[in-house]
């Protein structure tokens, strides 16, 4: 049993009106609260694990929002951390149920790898999404035909049914941009993304039309980095930065690999990518030229039909 020092004063949880967001984000918010309370009491992961009859690694995963929560475990941890007032416990305990709800994307578990499921959950709750792409149009801006060509490239042996489900998942994600409180999507595309006729000329023309339609939304911004720039700030490849309204949730940098992904949230890492993104936006053609550039490339492609 952990006995706190006599001069320890319980730290109250951050005032928490149950935040809105996907279950992914709510788990991270709840985990961050529990980590802060544990750190303040000077309690180790091993000690917290014993209190809930679990390993220290489970407590660590809880604090990172990577596993579901049990009300009993959270209640026992709050007691261990000195949070005994019902007024303070109630918001956190009520958050457990919401954090355990499954999102719409769980219907696609057969084609959604765990490492990308996290991204979809974060994307669902982001207030801002910034993408830099060097090879493909970002998923949130892909037309159905273009998405099918991308999926076929990545999964050449997939059945027709699997291809259809992967494309439907990508199209379902795009509802986010037209929701009641959509994020601001700011995409910076290398010119090569638009010049590479993935799926054929017709598919690429339809894709450009799709981007032009998306630009009519007030929450969508697209810039293009022309070939004339030569080398540029993001020589390392594509990345995304997600920003959230929740104070307990830092910006997250997402780096996708062939069969996995990396999520960066340390302040120094995020700041480095934010700096690169800002430089890219300066090097890219201004937003006011995006439509003109897209129409010009589309006209060139049309002549090749």
Short mmCIF file of C-alpha atoms in Angstrom, two decimals, residues 2-305:
data_model
loop_
_atom_site.label_atom_id
_atom_site.label_comp_id
_atom_site.label_asym_id
_atom_site.label_seq_id
_atom_site.Cartn_x
_atom_site.Cartn_y
_atom_site.Cartn_z
CA UNK A 2 1.31 3.46 -0.89
CA UNK A 3 1.42 5.90 2.00
CA UNK A 4 1.80 9.51 0.86
CA UNK A 5 4.03 11.88 2.76
CA UNK A 6 2.24 13.91 5.39
CA UNK A 7 3.00 17.15 3.58
CA UNK A 8 1.67 15.90 0.23
CA UNK A 9 -1.35 17.79 -0.95
CA UNK A 10 -3.60 16.10 -3.52
CA UNK A 11 -3.55 17.84 -6.87
CA UNK A 12 -6.96 18.31 -8.39
CA UNK A 13 -7.56 17.07 -11.92
CA UNK A 14 -7.52 19.77 -14.55
CA UNK A 15 -11.07 21.19 -14.62
CA UNK A 16 -12.77 18.92 -17.11
CA UNK A 17 -16.09 19.44 -18.74
CA UNK A 18 -16.19 16.18 -20.68
CA UNK A 19 -14.40 17.14 -23.91
CA UNK A 20 -15.75 16.40 -27.34
CA UNK A 21 -13.83 14.22 -29.70
CA UNK A 22 -13.28 10.71 -30.94
CA UNK A 23 -12.72 7.87 -28.50
CA UNK A 24 -9.05 7.92 -29.53
CA UNK A 25 -8.64 11.49 -28.35
CA UNK A 26 -10.72 11.00 -25.21
CA UNK A 27 -8.50 8.07 -24.17
CA UNK A 28 -5.42 10.26 -24.63
CA UNK A 29 -6.98 13.11 -22.62
CA UNK A 30 -7.97 10.75 -19.80
CA UNK A 31 -4.57 9.08 -19.84
CA UNK A 32 -2.82 12.46 -19.67
CA UNK A 33 -4.89 13.39 -16.60
CA UNK A 34 -3.98 10.15 -14.86
CA UNK A 35 -0.29 10.57 -15.68
CA UNK A 36 -0.27 14.11 -14.29
CA UNK A 37 -1.92 12.96 -11.06
CA UNK A 38 0.52 10.07 -10.66
CA UNK A 39 3.55 12.25 -11.32
CA UNK A 40 2.40 14.80 -8.75
CA UNK A 41 2.14 12.12 -6.07
CA UNK A 42 5.53 10.66 -6.95
CA UNK A 43 4.01 7.22 -7.53
CA UNK A 44 5.83 4.87 -9.87
CA UNK A 45 4.24 2.92 -12.70
CA UNK A 46 4.95 -0.30 -10.78
CA UNK A 47 3.11 0.98 -7.70
CA UNK A 48 0.16 2.13 -9.79
CA UNK A 49 0.09 -1.25 -11.52
CA UNK A 50 -0.11 -3.10 -8.21
CA UNK A 51 -3.04 -0.93 -7.15
CA UNK A 52 -5.10 -2.13 -10.11
CA UNK A 53 -3.72 -5.67 -10.17
CA UNK A 54 -1.90 -5.09 -13.46
CA UNK A 55 1.58 -4.61 -14.85
CA UNK A 56 3.39 -1.29 -15.02
CA UNK A 57 3.28 -1.57 -18.82
CA UNK A 58 -0.53 -1.58 -18.76
CA UNK A 59 -0.56 1.62 -16.71
CA UNK A 60 1.87 3.16 -19.20
CA UNK A 61 -0.40 2.20 -22.11
CA UNK A 62 -3.39 3.65 -20.25
CA UNK A 63 -1.57 6.93 -19.76
CA UNK A 64 -0.71 7.05 -23.46
CA UNK A 65 -4.34 6.34 -24.40
CA UNK A 66 -3.42 3.14 -26.24
CA UNK A 67 -5.83 0.79 -24.46
CA UNK A 68 -9.42 0.93 -23.25
CA UNK A 69 -10.18 1.74 -19.62
CA UNK A 70 -12.15 -0.04 -16.91
CA UNK A 71 -14.11 2.15 -14.49
CA UNK A 72 -12.83 0.09 -11.57
CA UNK A 73 -9.20 0.65 -12.59
CA UNK A 74 -9.64 4.40 -13.02
CA UNK A 75 -11.54 4.65 -9.71
CA UNK A 76 -8.77 2.77 -7.87
CA UNK A 77 -6.09 4.94 -9.43
CA UNK A 78 -7.91 8.14 -8.49
CA UNK A 79 -8.14 6.91 -4.90
CA UNK A 80 -4.43 6.07 -4.94
CA UNK A 81 -3.66 9.53 -6.28
CA UNK A 82 -5.66 11.23 -3.53
CA UNK A 83 -8.60 12.29 -5.68
CA UNK A 84 -11.49 11.47 -3.34
CA UNK A 85 -13.98 14.29 -3.90
CA UNK A 86 -16.94 13.13 -5.98
CA UNK A 87 -16.96 16.51 -7.76
CA UNK A 88 -13.43 15.81 -8.99
CA UNK A 89 -13.85 12.10 -9.66
CA UNK A 90 -17.17 12.26 -11.53
CA UNK A 91 -15.95 14.00 -14.74
CA UNK A 92 -13.05 11.56 -15.11
CA UNK A 93 -15.16 8.49 -14.41
CA UNK A 94 -17.85 9.66 -16.83
CA UNK A 95 -15.14 10.06 -19.46
CA UNK A 96 -14.28 6.35 -19.23
CA UNK A 97 -17.47 5.23 -20.95
CA UNK A 98 -17.10 7.78 -23.75
CA UNK A 99 -13.42 6.91 -24.21
CA UNK A 100 -14.33 3.26 -24.72
CA UNK A 101 -16.89 3.84 -27.43
CA UNK A 102 -15.95 2.52 -30.85
CA UNK A 103 -15.74 4.98 -33.73
CA UNK A 104 -17.34 4.51 -37.15
CA UNK A 105 -13.98 3.41 -38.54
CA UNK A 106 -14.07 0.23 -36.43
CA UNK A 107 -16.47 -1.13 -39.04
CA UNK A 108 -13.43 -1.29 -41.33
CA UNK A 109 -11.16 -3.19 -38.94
CA UNK A 110 -10.58 -5.85 -41.59
CA UNK A 111 -8.80 -3.33 -43.82
CA UNK A 112 -7.64 -0.81 -41.21
CA UNK A 113 -4.25 -1.58 -39.59
CA UNK A 114 -3.84 -0.65 -35.92
CA UNK A 115 -1.13 1.90 -36.66
CA UNK A 116 -3.45 3.79 -39.04
CA UNK A 117 -6.55 3.38 -36.85
CA UNK A 118 -4.90 5.74 -34.37
CA UNK A 119 -4.45 8.35 -37.08
CA UNK A 120 -8.09 8.15 -38.21
CA UNK A 121 -9.20 8.64 -34.60
CA UNK A 122 -6.92 11.66 -34.19
CA UNK A 123 -7.98 13.07 -37.57
CA UNK A 124 -11.61 12.85 -36.49
CA UNK A 125 -10.99 15.24 -33.57
CA UNK A 126 -8.39 17.59 -35.01
CA UNK A 127 -9.15 21.28 -35.42
CA UNK A 128 -6.32 21.68 -37.90
CA UNK A 129 -4.65 19.22 -40.30
CA UNK A 130 -1.58 20.21 -42.29
CA UNK A 131 -0.22 17.85 -44.95
CA UNK A 132 2.84 17.88 -47.13
CA UNK A 133 2.81 15.32 -49.96
CA UNK A 134 5.39 14.48 -52.60
CA UNK A 135 3.80 11.50 -54.37
CA UNK A 136 0.04 11.24 -53.73
CA UNK A 137 -2.87 13.60 -53.24
CA UNK A 138 -3.74 13.53 -49.50
CA UNK A 139 -6.44 11.00 -48.65
CA UNK A 140 -8.92 13.69 -47.57
CA UNK A 141 -8.72 15.22 -51.05
CA UNK A 142 -8.72 12.10 -53.22
CA UNK A 143 -11.43 11.43 -55.79
CA UNK A 144 -12.90 7.93 -55.80
CA UNK A 145 -11.16 6.91 -59.02
CA UNK A 146 -7.80 8.24 -57.86
CA UNK A 147 -8.22 6.55 -54.45
CA UNK A 148 -8.87 3.24 -56.20
CA UNK A 149 -5.68 3.64 -58.25
CA UNK A 150 -3.66 4.39 -55.09
CA UNK A 151 -5.12 1.39 -53.26
CA UNK A 152 -4.44 -0.91 -56.20
CA UNK A 153 -0.85 0.30 -56.26
CA UNK A 154 -0.40 -0.46 -52.57
CA UNK A 155 -2.34 -3.75 -52.55
CA UNK A 156 -1.86 -5.31 -55.99
CA UNK A 157 -3.08 -8.75 -54.91
CA UNK A 158 -6.19 -7.54 -53.05
CA UNK A 159 -9.59 -8.88 -54.09
CA UNK A 160 -12.19 -6.63 -55.66
CA UNK A 161 -14.17 -6.68 -52.40
CA UNK A 162 -11.14 -5.63 -50.37
CA UNK A 163 -10.32 -2.83 -52.82
CA UNK A 164 -13.91 -1.59 -52.60
CA UNK A 165 -13.81 -1.52 -48.79
CA UNK A 166 -10.51 0.33 -48.70
CA UNK A 167 -11.86 2.95 -51.12
CA UNK A 168 -15.11 3.29 -49.12
CA UNK A 169 -13.08 3.86 -45.96
CA UNK A 170 -11.14 6.65 -47.65
CA UNK A 171 -14.32 8.26 -48.95
CA UNK A 172 -15.93 7.98 -45.50
CA UNK A 173 -13.03 9.90 -43.96
CA UNK A 174 -13.77 12.83 -46.27
CA UNK A 175 -17.15 13.48 -44.61
CA UNK A 176 -15.06 15.15 -41.93
CA UNK A 177 -14.43 18.19 -44.16
CA UNK A 178 -18.14 18.88 -44.55
CA UNK A 179 -19.22 18.20 -40.97
CA UNK A 180 -20.70 20.63 -38.47
CA UNK A 181 -17.32 21.63 -37.03
CA UNK A 182 -14.80 20.66 -39.71
CA UNK A 183 -11.04 20.99 -39.27
CA UNK A 184 -9.04 23.38 -41.39
CA UNK A 185 -7.16 21.24 -43.90
CA UNK A 186 -4.06 22.95 -45.31
CA UNK A 187 -2.30 20.78 -47.88
CA UNK A 188 0.99 21.59 -49.58
CA UNK A 189 1.55 19.46 -52.68
CA UNK A 190 4.71 18.99 -54.67
CA UNK A 191 4.02 19.64 -58.36
CA UNK A 192 5.00 16.00 -59.06
CA UNK A 193 1.81 14.89 -57.26
CA UNK A 194 -0.27 16.54 -59.97
CA UNK A 195 1.96 15.65 -62.91
CA UNK A 196 2.00 11.92 -62.23
CA UNK A 197 -1.09 10.53 -64.07
CA UNK A 198 -1.91 7.87 -61.50
CA UNK A 199 -4.75 5.77 -62.85
CA UNK A 200 -4.49 7.39 -66.25
CA UNK A 201 -5.16 10.82 -67.72
CA UNK A 202 -8.93 10.67 -67.26
CA UNK A 203 -8.64 9.73 -63.57
CA UNK A 204 -6.11 12.50 -63.01
CA UNK A 205 -8.34 15.11 -64.66
CA UNK A 206 -11.19 14.01 -62.39
CA UNK A 207 -8.85 14.24 -59.42
CA UNK A 208 -7.92 17.81 -60.23
CA UNK A 209 -11.62 18.65 -60.58
CA UNK A 210 -12.15 17.09 -57.16
CA UNK A 211 -9.51 19.35 -55.61
CA UNK A 212 -11.02 22.39 -57.34
CA UNK A 213 -14.39 21.53 -55.81
CA UNK A 214 -12.82 21.07 -52.36
CA UNK A 215 -11.25 24.53 -52.64
CA UNK A 216 -14.75 25.99 -52.53
CA UNK A 217 -14.94 24.93 -48.89
CA UNK A 218 -13.83 27.68 -46.50
CA UNK A 219 -11.85 25.18 -44.43
CA UNK A 220 -9.68 23.83 -47.26
CA UNK A 221 -6.41 25.46 -48.36
CA UNK A 222 -4.06 24.03 -50.98
CA UNK A 223 -0.64 25.26 -52.07
CA UNK A 224 1.63 23.84 -54.75
CA UNK A 225 5.43 23.68 -54.64
CA UNK A 226 6.55 24.06 -58.29
CA UNK A 227 9.45 22.23 -59.88
CA UNK A 228 11.18 25.59 -60.26
CA UNK A 229 11.85 25.68 -56.51
CA UNK A 230 14.35 22.84 -56.88
CA UNK A 231 15.35 21.50 -53.46
CA UNK A 232 13.16 22.56 -50.56
CA UNK A 233 12.72 22.34 -46.80
CA UNK A 234 10.95 18.96 -46.63
CA UNK A 235 13.58 16.89 -48.38
CA UNK A 236 12.84 14.09 -45.90
CA UNK A 237 9.44 13.22 -47.37
CA UNK A 238 5.72 13.61 -46.64
CA UNK A 239 4.27 14.30 -43.20
CA UNK A 240 1.14 15.53 -41.46
CA UNK A 241 0.65 17.76 -38.42
CA UNK A 242 -2.56 17.55 -36.41
CA UNK A 243 -3.70 20.19 -33.93
CA UNK A 244 -6.41 19.82 -31.29
CA UNK A 245 -8.58 22.04 -29.13
CA UNK A 246 -8.00 19.96 -25.98
CA UNK A 247 -5.33 21.55 -23.74
CA UNK A 248 -4.06 18.11 -22.66
CA UNK A 249 -3.44 17.04 -26.24
CA UNK A 250 -0.29 18.37 -27.93
CA UNK A 251 0.18 18.74 -31.66
CA UNK A 252 1.04 15.41 -33.28
CA UNK A 253 3.31 14.81 -36.27
CA UNK A 254 2.40 11.74 -38.32
CA UNK A 255 4.97 10.00 -40.51
CA UNK A 256 3.65 7.07 -42.53
CA UNK A 257 5.91 4.21 -43.54
CA UNK A 258 5.26 1.19 -45.73
CA UNK A 259 3.88 -1.08 -43.00
CA UNK A 260 3.81 1.18 -39.93
CA UNK A 261 3.76 4.78 -38.80
CA UNK A 262 5.55 7.09 -36.39
CA UNK A 263 3.74 9.57 -34.15
CA UNK A 264 5.82 12.44 -32.76
CA UNK A 265 4.51 14.67 -29.99
CA UNK A 266 7.62 15.90 -28.18
CA UNK A 267 7.71 19.67 -28.34
CA UNK A 268 11.12 19.88 -30.01
CA UNK A 269 10.14 17.38 -32.71
CA UNK A 270 6.83 19.08 -33.41
CA UNK A 271 8.45 22.52 -33.53
CA UNK A 272 10.98 21.26 -36.09
CA UNK A 273 8.22 20.03 -38.38
CA UNK A 274 6.16 23.17 -37.87
CA UNK A 275 9.18 25.21 -38.93
CA UNK A 276 9.62 23.07 -42.05
CA UNK A 277 5.91 23.43 -42.86
CA UNK A 278 6.10 27.21 -42.54
CA UNK A 279 9.11 27.30 -44.88
CA UNK A 280 7.27 25.10 -47.37
CA UNK A 281 4.31 27.48 -47.36
CA UNK A 282 6.69 30.35 -48.12
CA UNK A 283 8.48 28.45 -50.90
CA UNK A 284 5.21 27.24 -52.45
CA UNK A 285 3.16 29.30 -54.85
CA UNK A 286 0.71 31.55 -52.98
CA UNK A 287 -2.79 30.28 -52.27
CA UNK A 288 -4.18 32.77 -54.77
CA UNK A 289 -2.43 30.92 -57.61
CA UNK A 290 -3.56 27.41 -56.72
CA UNK A 291 -6.70 27.37 -58.86
CA UNK A 292 -4.84 28.81 -61.85
CA UNK A 293 -2.09 26.18 -61.58
CA UNK A 294 -4.58 23.33 -61.25
CA UNK A 295 -6.55 24.48 -64.27
CA UNK A 296 -3.34 24.80 -66.29
CA UNK A 297 -2.20 21.26 -65.46
CA UNK A 298 -5.67 19.92 -66.16
CA UNK A 299 -5.67 21.55 -69.59
CA UNK A 300 -2.28 20.00 -70.38
CA UNK A 301 -3.54 16.57 -69.32
CA UNK A 302 -6.72 16.97 -71.37
CA UNK A 303 -4.68 17.48 -74.51
CA UNK A 304 -3.08 14.07 -73.95
CA UNK A 305 -6.39 12.19 -74.07
#
